[in-house]
Short mmCIF file of N, CA, C and O in Angstrom, two decimals:
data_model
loop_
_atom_site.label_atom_id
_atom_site.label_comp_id
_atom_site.label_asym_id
_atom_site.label_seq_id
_atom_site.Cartn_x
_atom_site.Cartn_y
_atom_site.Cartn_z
N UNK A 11 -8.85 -5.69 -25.72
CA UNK A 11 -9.20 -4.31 -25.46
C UNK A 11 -8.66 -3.92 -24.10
O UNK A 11 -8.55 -4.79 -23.24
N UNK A 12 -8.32 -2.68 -23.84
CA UNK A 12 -7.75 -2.21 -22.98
C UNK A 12 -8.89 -1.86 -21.66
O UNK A 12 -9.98 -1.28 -21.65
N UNK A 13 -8.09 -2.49 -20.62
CA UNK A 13 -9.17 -2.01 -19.34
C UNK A 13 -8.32 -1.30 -18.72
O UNK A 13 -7.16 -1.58 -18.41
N UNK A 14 -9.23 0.13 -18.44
CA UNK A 14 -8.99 0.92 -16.71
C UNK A 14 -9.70 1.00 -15.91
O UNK A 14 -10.92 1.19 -15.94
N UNK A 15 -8.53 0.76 -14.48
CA UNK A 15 -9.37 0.06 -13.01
C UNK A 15 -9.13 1.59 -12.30
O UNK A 15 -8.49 2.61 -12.56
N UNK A 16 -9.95 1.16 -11.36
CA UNK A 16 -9.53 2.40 -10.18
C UNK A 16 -9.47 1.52 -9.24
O UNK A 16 -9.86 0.35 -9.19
N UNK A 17 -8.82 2.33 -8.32
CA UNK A 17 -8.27 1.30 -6.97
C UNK A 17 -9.29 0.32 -6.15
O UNK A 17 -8.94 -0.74 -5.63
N UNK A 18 -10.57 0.84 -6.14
CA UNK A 18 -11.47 0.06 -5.98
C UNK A 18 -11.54 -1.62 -6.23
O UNK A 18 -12.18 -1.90 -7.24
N UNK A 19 -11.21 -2.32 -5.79
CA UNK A 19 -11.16 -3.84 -6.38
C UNK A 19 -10.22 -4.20 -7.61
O UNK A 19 -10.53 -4.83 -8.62
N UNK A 20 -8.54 -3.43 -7.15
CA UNK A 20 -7.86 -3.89 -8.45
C UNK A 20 -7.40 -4.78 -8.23
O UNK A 20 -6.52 -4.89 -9.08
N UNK A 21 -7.37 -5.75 -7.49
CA UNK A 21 -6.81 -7.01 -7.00
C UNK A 21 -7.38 -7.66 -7.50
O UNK A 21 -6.82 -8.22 -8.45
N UNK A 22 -8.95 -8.07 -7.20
CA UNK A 22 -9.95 -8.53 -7.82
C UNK A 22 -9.82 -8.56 -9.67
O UNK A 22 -9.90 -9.61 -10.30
N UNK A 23 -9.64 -7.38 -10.21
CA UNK A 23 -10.00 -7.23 -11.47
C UNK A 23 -8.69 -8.24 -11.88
O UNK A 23 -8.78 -9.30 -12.49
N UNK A 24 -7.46 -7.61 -11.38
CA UNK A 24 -6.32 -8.17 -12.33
C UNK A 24 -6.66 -9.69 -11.73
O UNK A 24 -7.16 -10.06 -12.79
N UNK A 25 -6.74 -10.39 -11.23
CA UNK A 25 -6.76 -11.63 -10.70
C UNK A 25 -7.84 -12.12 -11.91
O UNK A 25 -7.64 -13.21 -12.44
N UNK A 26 -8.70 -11.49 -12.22
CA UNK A 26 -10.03 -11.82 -13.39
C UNK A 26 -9.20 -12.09 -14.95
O UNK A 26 -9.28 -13.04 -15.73
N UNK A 27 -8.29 -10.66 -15.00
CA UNK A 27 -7.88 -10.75 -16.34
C UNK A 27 -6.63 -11.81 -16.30
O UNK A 27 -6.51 -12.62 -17.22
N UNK A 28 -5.99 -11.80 -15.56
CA UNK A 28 -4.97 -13.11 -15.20
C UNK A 28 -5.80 -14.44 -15.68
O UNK A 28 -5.46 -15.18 -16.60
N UNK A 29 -6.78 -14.57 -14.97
CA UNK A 29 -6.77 -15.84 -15.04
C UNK A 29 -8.13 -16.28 -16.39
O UNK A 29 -8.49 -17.41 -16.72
N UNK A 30 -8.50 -15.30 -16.77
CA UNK A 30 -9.25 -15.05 -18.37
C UNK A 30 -8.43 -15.16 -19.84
O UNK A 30 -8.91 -15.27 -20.97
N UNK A 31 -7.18 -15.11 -19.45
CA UNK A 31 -6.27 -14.58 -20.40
C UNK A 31 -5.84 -16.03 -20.95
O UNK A 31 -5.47 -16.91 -20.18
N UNK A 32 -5.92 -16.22 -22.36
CA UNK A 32 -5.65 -17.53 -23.08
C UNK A 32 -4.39 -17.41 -23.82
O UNK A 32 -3.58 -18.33 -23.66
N UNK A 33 -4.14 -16.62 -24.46
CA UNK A 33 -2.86 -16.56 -25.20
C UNK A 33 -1.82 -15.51 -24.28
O UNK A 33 -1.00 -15.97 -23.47
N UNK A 34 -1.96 -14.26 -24.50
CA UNK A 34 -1.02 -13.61 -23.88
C UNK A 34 -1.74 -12.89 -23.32
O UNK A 34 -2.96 -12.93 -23.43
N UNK A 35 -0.80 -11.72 -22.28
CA UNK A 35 -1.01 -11.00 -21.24
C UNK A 35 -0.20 -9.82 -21.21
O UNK A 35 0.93 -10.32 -21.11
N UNK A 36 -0.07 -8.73 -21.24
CA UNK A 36 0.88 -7.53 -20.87
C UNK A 36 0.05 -6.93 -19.82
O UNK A 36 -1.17 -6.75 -19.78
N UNK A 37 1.26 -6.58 -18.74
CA UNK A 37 0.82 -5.92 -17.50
C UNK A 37 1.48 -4.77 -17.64
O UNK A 37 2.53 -4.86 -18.27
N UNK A 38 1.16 -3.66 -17.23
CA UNK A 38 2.20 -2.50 -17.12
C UNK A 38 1.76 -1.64 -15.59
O UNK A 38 0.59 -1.45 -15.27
N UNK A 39 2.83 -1.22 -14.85
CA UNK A 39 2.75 -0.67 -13.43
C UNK A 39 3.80 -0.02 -13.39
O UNK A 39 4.75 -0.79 -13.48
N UNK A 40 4.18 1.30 -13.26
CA UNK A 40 5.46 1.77 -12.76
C UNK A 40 5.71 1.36 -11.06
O UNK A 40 6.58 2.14 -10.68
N UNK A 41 5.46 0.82 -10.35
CA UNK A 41 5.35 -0.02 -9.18
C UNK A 41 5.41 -1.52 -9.25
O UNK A 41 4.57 -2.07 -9.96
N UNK A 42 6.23 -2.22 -8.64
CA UNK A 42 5.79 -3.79 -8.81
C UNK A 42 5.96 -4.46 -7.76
O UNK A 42 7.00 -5.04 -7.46
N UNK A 43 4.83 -4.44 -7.02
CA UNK A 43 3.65 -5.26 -5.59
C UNK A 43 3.13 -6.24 -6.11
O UNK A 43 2.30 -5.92 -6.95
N UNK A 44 3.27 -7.44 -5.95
CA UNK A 44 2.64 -8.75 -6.56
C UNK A 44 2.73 -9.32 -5.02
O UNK A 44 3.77 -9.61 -4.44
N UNK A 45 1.44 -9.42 -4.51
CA UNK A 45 1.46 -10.32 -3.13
C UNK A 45 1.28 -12.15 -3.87
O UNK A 45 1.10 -12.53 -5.02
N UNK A 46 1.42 -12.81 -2.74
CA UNK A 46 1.60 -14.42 -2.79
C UNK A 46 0.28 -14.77 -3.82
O UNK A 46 0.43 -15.38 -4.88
N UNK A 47 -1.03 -14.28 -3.36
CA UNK A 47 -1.66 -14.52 -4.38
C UNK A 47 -2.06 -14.92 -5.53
O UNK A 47 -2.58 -15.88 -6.10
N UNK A 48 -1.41 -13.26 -5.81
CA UNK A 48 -0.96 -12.62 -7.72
C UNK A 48 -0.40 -13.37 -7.91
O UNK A 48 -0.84 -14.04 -8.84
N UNK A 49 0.49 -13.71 -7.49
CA UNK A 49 1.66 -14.79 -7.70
C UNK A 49 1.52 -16.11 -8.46
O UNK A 49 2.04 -16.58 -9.48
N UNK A 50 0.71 -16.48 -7.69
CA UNK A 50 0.32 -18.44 -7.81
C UNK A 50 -1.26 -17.63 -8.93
O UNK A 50 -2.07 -18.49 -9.27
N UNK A 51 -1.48 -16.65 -9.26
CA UNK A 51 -2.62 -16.75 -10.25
C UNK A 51 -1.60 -16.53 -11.52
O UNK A 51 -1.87 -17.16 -12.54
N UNK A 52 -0.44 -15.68 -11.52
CA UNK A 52 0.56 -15.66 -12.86
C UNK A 52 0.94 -16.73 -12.86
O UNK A 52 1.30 -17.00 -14.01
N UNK A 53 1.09 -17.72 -12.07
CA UNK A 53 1.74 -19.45 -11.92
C UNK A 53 0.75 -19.92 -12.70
O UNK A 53 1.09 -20.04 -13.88
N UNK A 54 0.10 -20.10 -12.56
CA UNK A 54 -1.39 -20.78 -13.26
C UNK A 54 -1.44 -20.72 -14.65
O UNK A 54 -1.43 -21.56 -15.55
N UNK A 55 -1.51 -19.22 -14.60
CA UNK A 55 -1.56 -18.69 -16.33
C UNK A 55 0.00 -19.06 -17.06
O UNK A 55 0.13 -18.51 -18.16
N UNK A 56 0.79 -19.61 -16.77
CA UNK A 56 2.16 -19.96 -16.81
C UNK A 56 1.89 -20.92 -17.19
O UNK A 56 2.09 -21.24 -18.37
N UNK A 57 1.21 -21.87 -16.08
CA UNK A 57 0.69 -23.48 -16.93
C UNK A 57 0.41 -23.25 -18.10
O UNK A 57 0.93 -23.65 -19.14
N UNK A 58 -0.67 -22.42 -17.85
CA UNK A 58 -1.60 -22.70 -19.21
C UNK A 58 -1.09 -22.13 -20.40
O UNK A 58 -1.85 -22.16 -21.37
N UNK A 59 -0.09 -21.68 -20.52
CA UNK A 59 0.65 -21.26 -21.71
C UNK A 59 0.60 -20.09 -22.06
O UNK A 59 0.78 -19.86 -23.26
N UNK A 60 0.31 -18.89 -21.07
CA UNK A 60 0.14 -17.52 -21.42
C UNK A 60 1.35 -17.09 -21.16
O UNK A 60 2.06 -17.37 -20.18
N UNK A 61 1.61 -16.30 -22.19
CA UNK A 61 2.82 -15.47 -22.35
C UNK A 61 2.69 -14.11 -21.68
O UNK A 61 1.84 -13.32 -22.08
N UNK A 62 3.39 -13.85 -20.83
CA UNK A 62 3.29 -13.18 -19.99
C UNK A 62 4.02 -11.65 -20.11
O UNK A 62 5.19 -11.73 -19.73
N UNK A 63 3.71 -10.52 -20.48
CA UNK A 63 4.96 -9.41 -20.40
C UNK A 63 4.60 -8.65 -19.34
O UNK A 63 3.45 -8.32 -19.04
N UNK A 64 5.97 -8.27 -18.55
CA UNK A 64 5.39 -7.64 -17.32
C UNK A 64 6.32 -6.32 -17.31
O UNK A 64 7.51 -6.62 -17.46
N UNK A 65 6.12 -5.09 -17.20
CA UNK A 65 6.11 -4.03 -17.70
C UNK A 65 6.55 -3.05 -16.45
O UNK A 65 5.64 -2.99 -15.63
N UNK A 66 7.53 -2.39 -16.15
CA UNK A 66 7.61 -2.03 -14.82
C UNK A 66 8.69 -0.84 -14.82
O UNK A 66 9.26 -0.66 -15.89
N UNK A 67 8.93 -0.23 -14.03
CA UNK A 67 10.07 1.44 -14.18
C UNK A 67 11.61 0.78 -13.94
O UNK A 67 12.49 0.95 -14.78
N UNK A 68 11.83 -0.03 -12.65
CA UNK A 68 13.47 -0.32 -12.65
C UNK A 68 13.61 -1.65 -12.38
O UNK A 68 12.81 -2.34 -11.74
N UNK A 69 14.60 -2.00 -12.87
CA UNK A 69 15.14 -3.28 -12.56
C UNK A 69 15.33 -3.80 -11.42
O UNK A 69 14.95 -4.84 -10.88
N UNK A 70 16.33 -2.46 -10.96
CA UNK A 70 16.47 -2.43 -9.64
C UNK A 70 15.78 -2.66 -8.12
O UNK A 70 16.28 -2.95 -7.04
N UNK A 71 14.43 -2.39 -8.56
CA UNK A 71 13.57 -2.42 -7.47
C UNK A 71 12.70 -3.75 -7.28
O UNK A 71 11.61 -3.72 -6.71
N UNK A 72 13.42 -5.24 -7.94
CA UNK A 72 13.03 -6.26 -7.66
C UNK A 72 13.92 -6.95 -6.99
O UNK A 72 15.07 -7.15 -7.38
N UNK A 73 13.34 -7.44 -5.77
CA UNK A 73 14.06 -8.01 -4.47
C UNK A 73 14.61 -9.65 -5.30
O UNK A 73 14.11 -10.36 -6.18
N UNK A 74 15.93 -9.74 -4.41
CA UNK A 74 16.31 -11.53 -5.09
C UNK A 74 15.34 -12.46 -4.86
O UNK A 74 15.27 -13.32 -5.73
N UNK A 75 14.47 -12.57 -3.82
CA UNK A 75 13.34 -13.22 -3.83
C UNK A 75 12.53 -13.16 -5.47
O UNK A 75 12.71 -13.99 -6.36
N UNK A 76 11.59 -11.90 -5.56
CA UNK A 76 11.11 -11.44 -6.78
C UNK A 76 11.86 -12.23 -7.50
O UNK A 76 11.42 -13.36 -7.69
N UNK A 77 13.44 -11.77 -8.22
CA UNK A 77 13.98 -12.23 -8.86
C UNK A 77 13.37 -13.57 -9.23
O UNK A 77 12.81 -13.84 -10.29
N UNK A 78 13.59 -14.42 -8.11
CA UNK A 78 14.23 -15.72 -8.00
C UNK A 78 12.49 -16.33 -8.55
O UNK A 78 12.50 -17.12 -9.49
N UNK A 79 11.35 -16.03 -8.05
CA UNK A 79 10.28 -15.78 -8.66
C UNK A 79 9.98 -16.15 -10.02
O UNK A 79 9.66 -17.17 -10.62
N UNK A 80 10.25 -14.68 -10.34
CA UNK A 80 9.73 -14.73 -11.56
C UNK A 80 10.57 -15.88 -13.12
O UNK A 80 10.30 -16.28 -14.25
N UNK A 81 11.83 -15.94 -11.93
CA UNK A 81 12.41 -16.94 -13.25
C UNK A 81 12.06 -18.47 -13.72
O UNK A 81 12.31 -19.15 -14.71
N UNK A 82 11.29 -18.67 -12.32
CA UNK A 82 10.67 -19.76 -12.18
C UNK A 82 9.34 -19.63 -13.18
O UNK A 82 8.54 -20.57 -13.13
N UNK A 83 9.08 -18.58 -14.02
CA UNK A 83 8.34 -18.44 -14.79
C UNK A 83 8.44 -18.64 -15.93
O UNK A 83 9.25 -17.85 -16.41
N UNK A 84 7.90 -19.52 -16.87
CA UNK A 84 8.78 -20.20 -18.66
C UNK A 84 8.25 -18.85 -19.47
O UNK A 84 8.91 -17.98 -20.02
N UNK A 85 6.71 -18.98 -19.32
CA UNK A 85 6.19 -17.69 -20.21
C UNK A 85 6.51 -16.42 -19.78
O UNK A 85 5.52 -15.74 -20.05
N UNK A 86 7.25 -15.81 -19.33
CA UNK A 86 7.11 -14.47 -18.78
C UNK A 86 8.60 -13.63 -18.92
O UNK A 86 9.78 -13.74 -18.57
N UNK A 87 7.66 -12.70 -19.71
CA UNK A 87 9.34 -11.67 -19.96
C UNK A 87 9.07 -10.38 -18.94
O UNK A 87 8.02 -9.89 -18.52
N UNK A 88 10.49 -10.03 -18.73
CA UNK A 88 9.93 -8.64 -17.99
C UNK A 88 10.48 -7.36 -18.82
O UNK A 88 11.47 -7.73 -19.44
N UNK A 89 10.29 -6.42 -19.00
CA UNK A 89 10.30 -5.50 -19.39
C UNK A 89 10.94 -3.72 -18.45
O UNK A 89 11.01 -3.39 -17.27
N UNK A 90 11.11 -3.36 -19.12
CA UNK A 90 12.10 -1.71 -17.88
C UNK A 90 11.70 -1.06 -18.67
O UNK A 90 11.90 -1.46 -19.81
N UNK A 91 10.77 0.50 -18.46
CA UNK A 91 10.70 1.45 -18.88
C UNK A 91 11.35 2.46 -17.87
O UNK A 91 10.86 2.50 -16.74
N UNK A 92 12.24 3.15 -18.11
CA UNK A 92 12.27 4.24 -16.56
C UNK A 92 11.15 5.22 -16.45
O UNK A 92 10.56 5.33 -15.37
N UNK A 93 10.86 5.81 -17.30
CA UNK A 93 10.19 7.26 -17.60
C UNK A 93 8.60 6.82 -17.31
O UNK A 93 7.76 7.71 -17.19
N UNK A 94 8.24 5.44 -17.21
CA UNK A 94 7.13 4.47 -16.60
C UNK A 94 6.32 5.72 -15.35
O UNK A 94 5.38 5.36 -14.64
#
């Protein structure tokens, strides 16, 4: 089922559904801010075999770091909407 957060503790929440999540996961943000954190909690859920889709406006706006990141990820596809 679908959750909406308000800015109030969305760090908190997604960090909850991250690491609740047994099979798969879709994230969607027309923004993509993932501090060190977020990071090592999508690492985790990576172990554990969650398939990950991550949902975002441009390609473009992920640093080679990011890049280099997320490829280090087995479960995790990313996704480009522009109109996001």
């Amino acid at each position: 089922m679908a959750e909406f957060l308000t800015t109030k503790g969305v760090a908190h929440h997604i960090e909850k559904i991250i690491n609740d999540a047994k099979q798969s996961l879709v994230l969607v943000s027309p923004y993509l801010n993932i501090p060190s954190l977020l990071f090592q909690t999508l690492r985790g859920a990576d172990r554990r075999g969650v398939k990950v889709k991550l949902v975002f406006r441009k390609e473009d706006e992920l640093t080679p770091d990011e890049r280099n990141q997320f490829e280090q990820l087995k479960n995790l596809s990313l996704y480009f909407l522009e109109n996001l």
